[in-house]
XYZ file of C-alpha atoms in Angstrom:
692
model
C -18.005 101.638 13.041
C -16.577 104.776 14.626
C -13.657 104.403 17.046
C -10.637 106.418 18.043
C -7.997 103.849 17.115
C -7.883 100.686 15.026
C -5.044 98.233 15.630
C -4.469 96.059 12.559
C -2.810 92.759 13.404
C -2.911 90.327 16.301
C 0.769 89.524 16.733
C 3.006 90.544 19.619
C 3.261 94.183 18.463
C -0.484 94.537 17.847
C -1.496 93.077 21.201
C 1.143 95.181 22.939
C -0.326 98.347 21.390
C -3.863 97.342 22.389
C -2.816 96.701 25.982
C -0.688 99.840 26.278
C -3.514 102.013 24.928
C -5.972 100.454 27.379
C -3.571 100.999 30.283
C -3.193 104.639 29.203
C -6.956 105.135 29.360
C -7.719 104.794 25.641
C -10.407 102.126 25.622
C -12.114 103.387 22.443
C -10.135 100.914 20.372
C -10.692 97.775 18.293
C -8.384 95.178 16.793
C -8.678 93.834 13.253
C -7.011 90.750 11.774
C -7.197 88.541 8.723
C -6.687 85.438 10.883
C -6.325 86.018 14.611
C -4.135 82.965 15.108
C -2.021 83.362 11.981
C 1.071 85.488 11.539
C 4.780 85.321 12.244
C 4.734 86.156 15.963
C 2.544 83.189 16.778
C 3.906 80.686 14.276
C 7.577 81.468 13.599
C 10.698 80.684 15.576
C 13.968 78.829 15.580
C 15.883 76.367 17.716
C 16.281 79.109 20.338
C 14.329 82.222 19.348
C 16.061 85.313 20.679
C 14.808 88.465 22.400
C 17.312 91.346 22.473
C 17.434 93.747 25.406
C 19.705 95.773 27.670
C 22.037 93.702 29.848
C 20.249 92.820 33.110
C 22.737 90.504 34.834
C 26.331 90.140 35.908
C 29.039 92.772 36.107
C 29.378 93.552 32.392
C 28.999 97.264 31.791
C 26.162 98.350 29.520
C 24.102 101.474 28.977
C 21.200 102.789 26.957
C 23.613 104.808 24.847
C 25.863 101.839 24.149
C 22.949 99.659 23.088
C 21.685 102.463 20.848
C 25.102 102.692 19.229
C 25.083 98.931 18.604
C 21.746 99.194 16.820
C 22.814 102.347 14.951
C 26.035 100.698 13.766
C 24.008 98.309 11.593
C 23.902 101.071 8.971
C 21.043 103.114 7.468
C 19.183 103.232 10.785
C 17.784 106.438 12.254
C 19.406 107.310 15.556
C 16.217 108.346 17.350
C 14.705 104.915 16.661
C 17.902 103.290 17.943
C 17.861 105.363 21.139
C 14.186 104.656 21.807
C 14.643 100.918 21.221
C 17.505 100.888 23.703
C 15.802 103.150 26.261
C 12.546 101.178 26.339
C 14.066 97.712 26.025
C 14.206 97.036 29.767
C 10.705 98.449 30.310
C 9.248 96.349 27.501
C 11.090 93.222 28.597
C 10.062 93.467 32.259
C 6.473 94.065 31.167
C 6.519 90.756 29.304
C 7.997 89.021 32.331
C 5.237 90.453 34.545
C 2.632 89.178 32.084
C 4.002 85.659 32.418
C 6.619 85.170 29.700
C 9.126 82.852 31.454
C 12.447 84.413 30.507
C 15.148 82.587 32.494
C 16.518 84.200 35.642
C 18.789 83.046 38.427
C 17.786 82.712 42.073
C 18.549 86.389 42.689
C 16.363 87.666 39.871
C 19.034 88.453 37.288
C 17.910 87.826 33.727
C 20.811 85.924 32.245
C 21.871 86.650 28.682
C 24.028 85.287 25.884
C 25.716 86.777 22.836
C 23.798 86.731 19.549
C 24.808 87.851 16.048
C 25.942 91.492 15.722
C 25.978 91.746 19.543
C 29.097 92.978 21.404
C 27.569 92.149 24.797
C 25.405 89.299 26.059
C 22.053 91.013 25.654
C 20.142 88.092 24.159
C 17.695 85.882 26.009
C 15.137 83.259 25.044
C 12.390 80.984 26.300
C 13.148 78.408 23.597
C 11.821 77.839 20.084
C 8.579 79.725 20.764
C 9.667 82.984 22.378
C 7.410 85.166 20.219
C 4.496 82.740 20.490
C 4.720 82.869 24.281
C 4.767 86.666 24.092
C 1.644 86.689 21.911
C -0.207 84.277 24.159
C 0.425 86.270 27.324
C -0.321 89.625 25.678
C -3.515 88.234 24.167
C -4.715 87.049 27.585
C -4.216 90.549 28.946
C -6.077 92.173 26.043
C -8.940 89.727 26.499
C -9.114 90.651 30.196
C -9.242 94.290 29.142
C -12.323 93.507 27.052
C -10.969 94.950 23.800
C -13.099 93.943 20.817
C -11.329 91.903 18.125
C -12.638 91.581 14.568
C -11.262 88.455 12.903
C -11.705 87.352 9.288
C -11.104 90.902 8.021
C -8.722 91.531 5.135
C -7.370 95.051 4.767
C -8.550 96.600 1.506
C -7.517 100.247 1.770
C -6.573 103.013 4.186
C -8.687 106.191 3.962
C -6.725 109.438 4.217
C -7.524 113.130 3.894
C -5.340 116.226 3.406
C -4.433 117.896 6.682
C -3.964 121.554 7.506
C -0.171 121.320 7.228
C -0.091 120.218 3.594
C 0.300 116.525 4.338
C -2.324 113.880 4.985
C -4.020 112.278 7.956
C -5.856 109.075 8.724
C -9.621 109.067 8.189
C -10.462 105.367 8.293
C -9.913 101.817 7.167
C -11.819 99.620 4.709
C -11.758 95.855 5.295
C -13.326 92.874 3.553
C -15.197 90.554 5.925
C -14.055 87.215 4.593
C -16.608 85.313 6.685
C -19.526 87.016 4.881
C -20.818 85.241 1.786
C -21.770 87.311 -1.254
C -25.029 85.324 -1.353
C -26.014 86.319 2.187
C -27.341 89.745 1.254
C -25.009 91.399 3.763
C -22.240 93.657 2.578
C -18.836 91.971 2.823
C -17.265 95.375 3.423
C -16.799 97.143 6.755
C -15.548 100.691 7.283
C -13.826 101.907 10.428
C -13.960 105.661 10.819
C -11.018 106.498 13.090
C -8.363 109.035 13.983
C -5.471 106.592 14.370
C -4.351 103.306 12.884
C -1.656 101.191 14.536
C -0.462 99.044 11.644
C 0.920 95.797 13.062
C 0.433 93.710 9.928
C 3.908 92.179 9.855
C 6.296 92.252 6.933
C 5.114 91.705 3.338
C 5.805 87.980 3.481
C 3.446 87.275 0.595
C 5.750 88.603 -2.097
C 8.178 85.635 -1.937
C 7.554 81.941 -2.661
C 10.783 80.663 -1.113
C 9.995 81.816 2.366
C 10.268 80.732 5.967
C 7.425 83.057 6.959
C 4.589 80.910 8.340
C 1.617 80.084 6.159
C -1.045 82.731 6.707
C 1.456 85.574 7.121
C 0.898 87.845 4.119
C 1.379 91.431 5.260
C -0.656 94.383 4.010
C 1.986 96.919 3.022
C 0.347 97.602 -0.343
C -2.672 99.307 1.218
C -0.408 101.613 3.217
C 1.724 102.427 0.173
C -1.395 103.202 -1.894
C -2.487 105.612 0.859
C 0.758 107.568 0.527
C 2.705 106.097 3.441
C 6.375 106.195 2.513
C 8.603 103.153 2.338
C 11.987 103.138 4.032
C 14.977 100.882 3.281
C 12.693 98.590 1.278
C 15.680 96.868 -0.292
C 16.848 95.430 3.031
C 15.673 91.872 3.623
C 17.080 89.066 5.724
C 17.456 85.641 4.116
C 18.605 82.381 5.662
C 18.406 78.622 5.505
C 14.989 77.275 6.404
C 13.074 74.042 6.061
C 10.337 74.048 3.418
C 7.723 71.782 5.009
C 7.252 72.837 7.708
C 8.596 76.376 7.387
C 11.194 76.878 10.102
C 14.622 78.479 10.550
C 17.354 75.844 10.667
C 19.672 78.033 12.693
C 21.534 77.469 15.948
C 21.944 73.852 16.954
C 20.640 72.517 13.641
C 23.861 73.777 12.049
C 26.151 73.383 15.069
C 25.369 69.662 14.984
C 27.155 69.700 11.572
C 24.679 67.811 9.357
C 25.400 66.495 5.881
C 24.172 68.640 2.933
C 22.662 66.576 0.120
C 21.002 67.516 -3.175
C 18.744 65.430 -5.397
C 16.880 65.854 -8.641
C 13.229 66.948 -8.597
C 12.070 63.387 -7.924
C 14.423 62.800 -5.002
C 16.941 60.720 -6.976
C 20.597 61.266 -7.963
C 21.748 62.048 -4.417
C 24.919 64.153 -4.191
C 26.885 65.644 -1.321
C 27.388 68.889 -3.227
C 29.395 71.077 -0.825
C 32.547 69.106 -1.613
C 32.444 70.302 -5.237
C 33.517 73.734 -4.033
C 34.876 73.301 -0.505
C 37.580 70.690 -0.898
C 39.132 70.951 2.557
C 37.243 68.750 5.033
C 38.099 70.826 8.103
C 36.949 74.028 6.462
C 33.713 72.437 5.244
C 32.580 71.150 8.637
C 33.696 74.394 10.326
C 31.667 76.565 7.936
C 28.589 74.403 8.471
C 29.011 74.779 12.230
C 29.403 78.561 11.966
C 26.066 78.827 10.136
C 24.514 78.165 13.548
C 25.140 81.611 14.998
C 25.986 83.268 11.689
C 22.650 82.094 10.363
C 21.393 85.036 8.255
C 22.942 85.165 4.818
C 25.543 87.944 5.022
C 27.236 89.436 1.966
C 30.346 90.091 4.079
C 30.621 86.375 4.898
C 29.961 85.218 1.330
C 33.448 86.049 0.081
C 35.272 83.515 2.249
C 33.043 82.745 5.240
C 30.018 80.771 6.350
C 27.555 82.428 3.946
C 29.283 80.546 1.149
C 27.052 77.670 2.310
C 23.951 79.718 1.419
C 25.305 80.468 -2.055
C 25.999 76.802 -2.723
C 22.468 75.885 -1.658
C 21.135 78.685 -3.898
C 23.169 77.281 -6.813
C 21.577 73.866 -6.342
C 17.962 74.995 -5.958
C 17.681 78.104 -8.157
C 20.372 77.674 -10.794
C 20.353 73.881 -11.128
C 16.717 73.213 -10.273
C 17.589 70.568 -7.686
C 16.353 69.972 -4.140
C 18.544 70.307 -1.045
C 18.260 68.321 2.183
C 19.948 68.219 5.572
C 20.853 64.680 6.547
C 21.332 64.234 10.295
C 21.730 60.459 9.990
C 25.247 60.499 8.546
C 28.326 62.627 9.027
C 29.391 64.890 6.168
C 31.998 63.532 3.749
C 33.444 60.873 6.062
C 31.843 58.037 7.978
C 33.252 59.245 11.289
C 33.239 62.798 12.620
C 36.892 63.856 12.603
C 36.402 66.719 15.023
C 40.127 67.313 15.408
C 40.006 69.108 12.024
C 37.431 71.656 13.193
C 38.629 75.224 13.487
C 39.330 76.167 17.147
C 36.115 78.188 17.668
C 33.909 75.318 16.552
C 35.931 72.666 18.331
C 35.831 74.494 21.663
C 32.073 75.022 21.471
C 31.320 71.373 20.759
C 33.820 70.301 23.432
C 32.034 72.428 26.025
C 28.711 71.006 24.848
C 30.097 67.452 25.170
C 29.210 66.855 21.520
C 32.502 65.814 19.900
C 31.179 62.396 18.956
C 28.749 60.347 16.916
C 26.407 61.357 14.126
C 24.723 64.743 13.577
C 21.447 63.522 15.114
C 23.294 62.309 18.199
C 25.032 65.650 18.538
C 21.747 67.535 17.982
C 19.920 65.558 20.646
C 22.774 65.942 23.105
C 22.820 69.727 22.709
C 19.165 70.548 22.074
C 16.549 67.813 22.418
C 13.633 70.270 21.844
C 15.105 71.165 18.441
C 14.896 67.490 17.456
C 11.412 67.039 18.870
C 10.106 70.125 17.072
C 9.845 68.270 13.766
C 8.208 65.287 15.450
C 5.307 67.555 16.435
C 4.833 69.161 13.029
C 2.573 68.429 10.120
C 4.013 66.836 8.066
C 5.696 64.679 10.715
C 9.471 64.375 10.253
C 11.747 62.182 12.353
C 15.272 63.465 11.783
C 16.609 60.100 12.926
C 14.930 58.513 9.887
C 14.320 61.216 7.284
C 16.202 64.008 5.577
C 14.921 67.593 5.929
C 14.363 69.690 2.785
C 15.749 73.240 3.001
C 16.351 76.328 0.873
C 17.610 79.906 1.232
C 14.415 81.618 2.356
C 13.101 85.131 2.907
C 12.839 85.534 6.687
C 12.476 89.181 7.693
C 12.127 92.612 6.104
C 14.539 94.967 7.862
C 13.017 97.839 5.890
C 9.339 98.719 5.799
C 7.092 101.739 6.257
C 8.718 104.945 7.408
C 8.450 105.956 11.068
C 9.644 108.854 13.184
C 10.810 108.718 16.805
C 7.229 107.949 17.939
C 6.654 105.361 15.193
C 4.300 107.720 13.360
C 4.603 107.669 9.579
C 4.479 110.654 7.242
C 0.664 110.235 7.327
C -0.598 111.766 10.547
C -2.290 109.200 12.766
C -0.775 106.193 10.954
C 1.669 104.201 13.121
C 3.464 101.183 11.605
C 4.818 98.918 14.366
C 6.559 95.553 14.424
C 7.945 94.236 11.155
C 5.658 96.538 9.148
C 7.807 99.444 10.367
C 11.092 100.237 8.665
C 12.832 100.861 11.978
C 15.867 98.611 11.387
C 18.982 99.285 9.388
C 20.967 97.014 7.096
C 22.130 94.752 9.916
C 20.542 94.149 13.302
C 21.342 91.966 16.300
C 19.435 88.698 16.492
C 16.234 89.236 18.456
C 16.198 93.008 17.934
C 12.971 92.661 15.948
C 11.028 91.354 18.955
C 12.256 94.247 21.075
C 11.507 96.750 18.319
C 7.910 95.550 18.045
C 7.289 96.077 21.755
C 9.033 99.447 21.831
C 7.318 100.750 18.693
C 3.889 99.695 19.975
C 4.581 101.405 23.309
C 5.821 104.623 21.722
C 2.871 104.799 19.306
C 0.429 104.209 22.166
C 1.999 106.940 24.279
C 1.790 109.410 21.417
C -1.831 108.532 20.634
C -2.810 108.815 24.297
C -1.184 112.224 24.533
C -3.120 113.533 21.516
C -6.648 112.374 22.214
C -8.031 115.851 21.545
C -7.392 115.523 17.797
C -10.431 116.734 15.832
C -12.874 114.046 14.717
C -14.102 113.914 11.144
C -17.742 114.637 10.482
C -19.709 111.881 8.806
C -19.913 113.968 5.644
C -16.135 114.409 5.502
C -15.633 110.706 6.007
C -18.148 109.659 3.355
C -16.614 112.032 0.824
C -13.194 110.463 1.398
C -14.360 106.860 1.673
C -16.929 106.582 -1.119
C -14.433 106.502 -4.045
C -12.404 103.814 -2.281
C -15.483 101.684 -1.718
C -16.622 102.086 -5.326
C -13.227 100.943 -6.584
C -13.284 97.872 -4.326
C -16.850 96.988 -5.311
C -16.019 97.378 -8.995
C -12.961 95.126 -8.723
C -15.003 92.434 -6.976
C -17.853 92.756 -9.487
C -15.596 92.410 -12.521
C -13.745 89.444 -11.017
C -16.891 87.504 -10.140
C -18.531 88.271 -13.495
C -15.623 86.662 -15.325
C -15.983 83.518 -13.243
C -19.695 83.461 -14.032
C -18.819 83.727 -17.728
C -16.737 80.545 -17.440
C -13.265 82.024 -17.008
C -11.567 79.838 -14.369
C -10.671 81.342 -11.001
C -7.077 82.558 -11.437
C -6.384 84.294 -8.116
C -4.239 81.440 -6.819
C -2.264 81.207 -10.050
C -1.622 84.964 -10.151
C -0.432 84.909 -6.549
C 1.955 82.031 -7.232
C 3.398 83.695 -10.344
C 4.244 86.880 -8.441
C 5.873 84.985 -5.596
C 7.968 82.722 -7.830
C 9.131 85.680 -9.911
C 10.199 87.650 -6.824
C 12.152 84.747 -5.332
C 13.876 84.076 -8.653
C 14.736 87.668 -9.601
C 14.819 89.659 -6.363
C 15.844 87.271 -3.604
C 19.252 87.020 -1.908
C 20.985 87.245 -5.311
C 19.927 90.133 -7.572
C 21.362 92.030 -10.519
C 20.831 95.097 -12.654
C 19.202 92.805 -15.226
C 17.065 90.556 -13.017
C 15.424 93.469 -11.189
C 14.208 95.300 -14.336
C 13.000 91.989 -15.800
C 10.867 91.349 -12.733
C 9.716 94.961 -12.567
C 8.501 94.893 -16.169
C 6.422 91.766 -15.544
C 4.959 93.048 -12.279
C 4.096 96.344 -13.967
C 2.246 94.500 -16.745
C 0.365 92.325 -14.256
C -0.539 95.286 -12.078
C -1.812 97.395 -14.989
C -3.959 94.588 -16.364
C -5.075 93.095 -13.054
C -8.604 94.479 -12.905
C -9.136 93.358 -16.521
C -8.003 89.751 -16.075
C -8.653 88.643 -12.495
C -11.387 86.029 -12.144
C -12.782 85.036 -8.748
C -15.385 82.475 -7.759
C -18.104 84.495 -6.038
C -19.194 81.480 -3.988
C -15.710 81.093 -2.506
C -14.863 83.450 0.335
C -11.213 82.480 -0.075
C -11.251 83.455 -3.729
C -12.853 86.835 -3.014
C -10.298 87.455 -0.284
C -7.441 86.593 -2.653
C -8.785 89.113 -5.178
C -7.726 91.882 -2.797
C -4.698 90.028 -1.435
C -3.136 89.679 -4.894
C -3.764 93.361 -5.627
C -1.979 94.240 -2.386
C 0.959 91.964 -3.169
C 1.280 93.324 -6.719
C 1.442 96.872 -5.341
C 4.022 95.843 -2.766
C 6.184 93.924 -5.237
C 6.119 96.824 -7.700
C 7.222 99.377 -5.119
C 9.873 97.087 -3.612
C 11.345 96.241 -7.025
C 11.371 99.929 -7.917
C 13.318 100.632 -4.729
C 15.822 97.900 -5.636
C 16.279 99.390 -9.110
C 16.838 102.828 -7.614
C 19.374 101.401 -5.145
C 21.373 99.948 -8.031
C 21.067 103.269 -9.901
C 22.685 104.935 -6.874
C 25.652 102.579 -7.338
C 24.533 100.515 -4.381
C 26.571 97.352 -3.925
C 26.161 94.127 -1.998
C 25.348 94.521 1.671
C 23.234 93.018 4.396
C 21.595 89.784 3.312
C 21.789 90.427 -0.447
C 24.454 90.319 -3.127
C 23.997 92.330 -6.311
C 25.778 90.622 -9.200
C 28.470 92.885 -10.635
C 31.017 91.991 -13.348
C 33.446 94.459 -11.729
C 33.544 92.416 -8.546
C 35.031 89.157 -7.343
C 33.804 85.637 -6.885
C 33.964 84.055 -3.415
C 37.485 82.935 -2.549
C 38.950 79.758 -1.194
C 39.853 81.738 1.916
C 41.728 78.858 3.534
C 45.064 77.108 3.216
C 47.958 78.060 0.986
C 46.001 80.059 -1.636
C 43.303 81.965 0.323
C 42.753 84.621 -2.368
C 42.154 82.236 -5.260
C 38.630 82.597 -6.667
C 36.338 79.607 -6.522
C 34.890 78.136 -9.705
C 31.352 79.443 -9.303
C 28.704 80.922 -11.630
C 29.304 84.537 -12.634
C 26.033 85.536 -10.963
C 27.954 85.244 -7.669
C 30.516 87.877 -8.682
C 29.939 90.959 -6.510
C 31.358 94.083 -4.886
C 30.830 94.777 -1.198
C 29.201 98.056 -0.214
C 31.612 98.424 2.738
C 29.331 100.942 4.434
C 29.302 103.461 1.574
C 25.587 104.193 2.010
C 25.327 103.563 5.755
C 24.662 107.242 6.438
C 21.915 107.507 3.824
C 18.336 106.267 3.882
C 16.205 105.647 0.822
C 12.573 106.689 1.210
C 10.035 105.595 -1.385
C 6.590 106.875 -2.305
C 4.054 105.155 -4.525
C 2.496 107.811 -6.716
C -0.107 105.590 -8.398
C 0.847 106.907 -11.803
C 1.050 110.590 -10.805
C 4.673 111.623 -11.183
C 5.276 115.025 -9.519
C 6.065 117.857 -11.847
C 8.559 120.595 -11.022
C 7.137 122.859 -8.354
C 4.768 120.251 -6.946
C 5.044 118.884 -3.438
C 7.762 116.271 -2.989
C 8.675 113.844 -0.265
C 9.713 115.251 3.079
C 12.387 113.605 5.179
C 9.849 112.302 7.658
C 11.995 113.513 10.527
C 11.066 113.859 14.175
C 9.687 117.357 14.169
C 12.762 119.242 13.004
C 11.149 120.261 9.715
C 11.462 118.750 6.246
C 14.851 118.218 4.722
C 15.943 119.678 1.393
C 13.859 117.784 -1.226
C 15.936 115.485 -3.423
C 13.363 113.670 -5.518
C 14.424 111.121 -8.083
C 11.699 110.805 -10.705
C 10.951 107.630 -12.619
C 8.822 107.075 -15.725
C 6.413 104.965 -13.682
C 4.592 105.230 -10.399
C 7.347 105.501 -7.793
C 9.602 108.320 -6.626
C 12.523 108.306 -4.205
C 14.180 110.532 -1.678
C 17.647 109.830 -0.309
C 18.323 111.613 2.939
C 20.882 111.559 5.730
C 19.913 109.237 8.530
C 18.933 110.981 11.731
C 21.792 110.857 14.271
C 21.448 109.456 17.761
C 20.010 112.364 19.763
C 22.013 114.038 22.525
C 19.157 114.806 24.947
C 19.383 116.901 28.090
C 20.044 114.613 31.053
C 19.803 117.261 33.775
C 17.018 115.983 36.004
C 15.165 119.189 36.824
C 14.982 120.183 33.155
C 13.679 116.813 32.034
C 11.244 116.682 34.946
C 9.809 120.069 34.034
C 9.352 119.115 30.393
C 7.803 115.807 31.333
C 5.309 117.450 33.697
C 4.150 119.856 31.002
C 4.518 117.559 27.968
C 6.754 120.346 26.665
C 9.442 118.530 24.706
C 8.359 114.966 25.390
C 5.793 114.471 22.635
């Protein structure tokens, strides 16, 4: 199929791009998705899922520049992305409101906000647990009214690229596997899209972790982009936090502010222990730290030393190091039979006083403050009544702050390839809660504007396309042939087992706690699995799911290899603990008591929790990563450019490795200082002079 633009992914960013392109007159577009109703936008949330935007109520001062500086201050974020996310936040937000997303407003039309994490203002808003789902639903309705064609049941196999005239590469097409086509039908399961642009809204690479709060069905497809030469950016930066296992859901906000009891058991659910008291002896500090996890929900290395993220480490010790299971118990108060709220720290006590929740049991406090948060689990499968049952939790992968590199228009280093949403590495180390939803809408809008402004790009001839696409198709066909032949020869289908092994390894060795030994151990195993994959994978040819997983596992192996390589390179650059990760370091310190008469005394914890804080040492640098597929550049060959916004490539600084990945550390792009004189901007805008 020949089209101008393919949008991959049917989440809030993908549907936004499809609608924006249609509104801009680009109706020669299609959407492609593995499962149209899967993915994080439609199926993830929290007790009060946040959308971050410019202040639109009250008399608090705010500005585009100030919001950009807030985003930029998270560290390792490019300033032009920060400025664009701030500048388009109001436009993107109002667009969602006009489409029917019911963000709360007062009788005069002000959109009321509240303060979220890493937010100096009150820029956050919400429609409840399903903010992103509501966004998707309203955007999807609009795209359906537009008449845009959507291809479901299509797994991304590879991106087709060609060299461009400037020495780089450009998009030529996309190969997908039609998972609803049986191999016995006589029809080819493969479909090629010949196109000039790809908007890549595939979400983050959720499939690389087993301990994950990403919804089932959210896998990502970063491996295909990396194989096509799209650079990675800040791949080391993930966000982890406490989440329930079945169903997968963030236990942030009111779930923690209700101050539940933390309990661990053995693998069979026996030997119940209230384990936090082993380390946190002071009752007032214990219940205060649990409360603070509500709006300090992401695991934060800065709060692990003596703050609320100590809770995450203690859960990690139970589940990963001790092999036990951890539960939240809302039926009983922690430690004591009654809730002695007078011992809460002032911040927690005042909040619960204002919420009229200084009483009773955790479930009574939860239902008083947030009845929908209680009812959420009643509506899930499996059904859980928090008044009767404990809720199993763990420290889960929740969001990739890094991703694929983008410039100020969300175009990658490959011309015509636009990662948007969580697939894009537009965030820094830290970000305000809800900034991801805003970023997805802004990135999709910016990419659509750029594509619409460049519709005169030359189209490939059929011959050029076939020459580029044929080797990719042959490789895919060969992989599928070998895999199905092994199954026919009696070798059991192993795609599910291979997938599970990768995910478990990544969660164990490269999750919220990593080290300069665990990362190489995981990297060595992933390298072995990736090298031997085509020789060992066995797939049942009669199972569409098995055939689909043949390509899914290959994609996840590629992604895991590149991400682990980036982590190893970060450590080699003397990178220390930051964001949502601690890197074990014998030179560092263990978390401290941080309370009472001896606040600096180290806690008796495993040495794996000894770490040094980064303290912003690398905030002004960005790590870019390229997957070379075994071809390490030699001196004099082309290296990685900075991927900047049209100011020319930076001085190459390539770090070579013995394997398949190379790195480039560059200065982050500063927040631009654009001309604000009206007549000058108006003239440029009329002529497209300096706009695109």
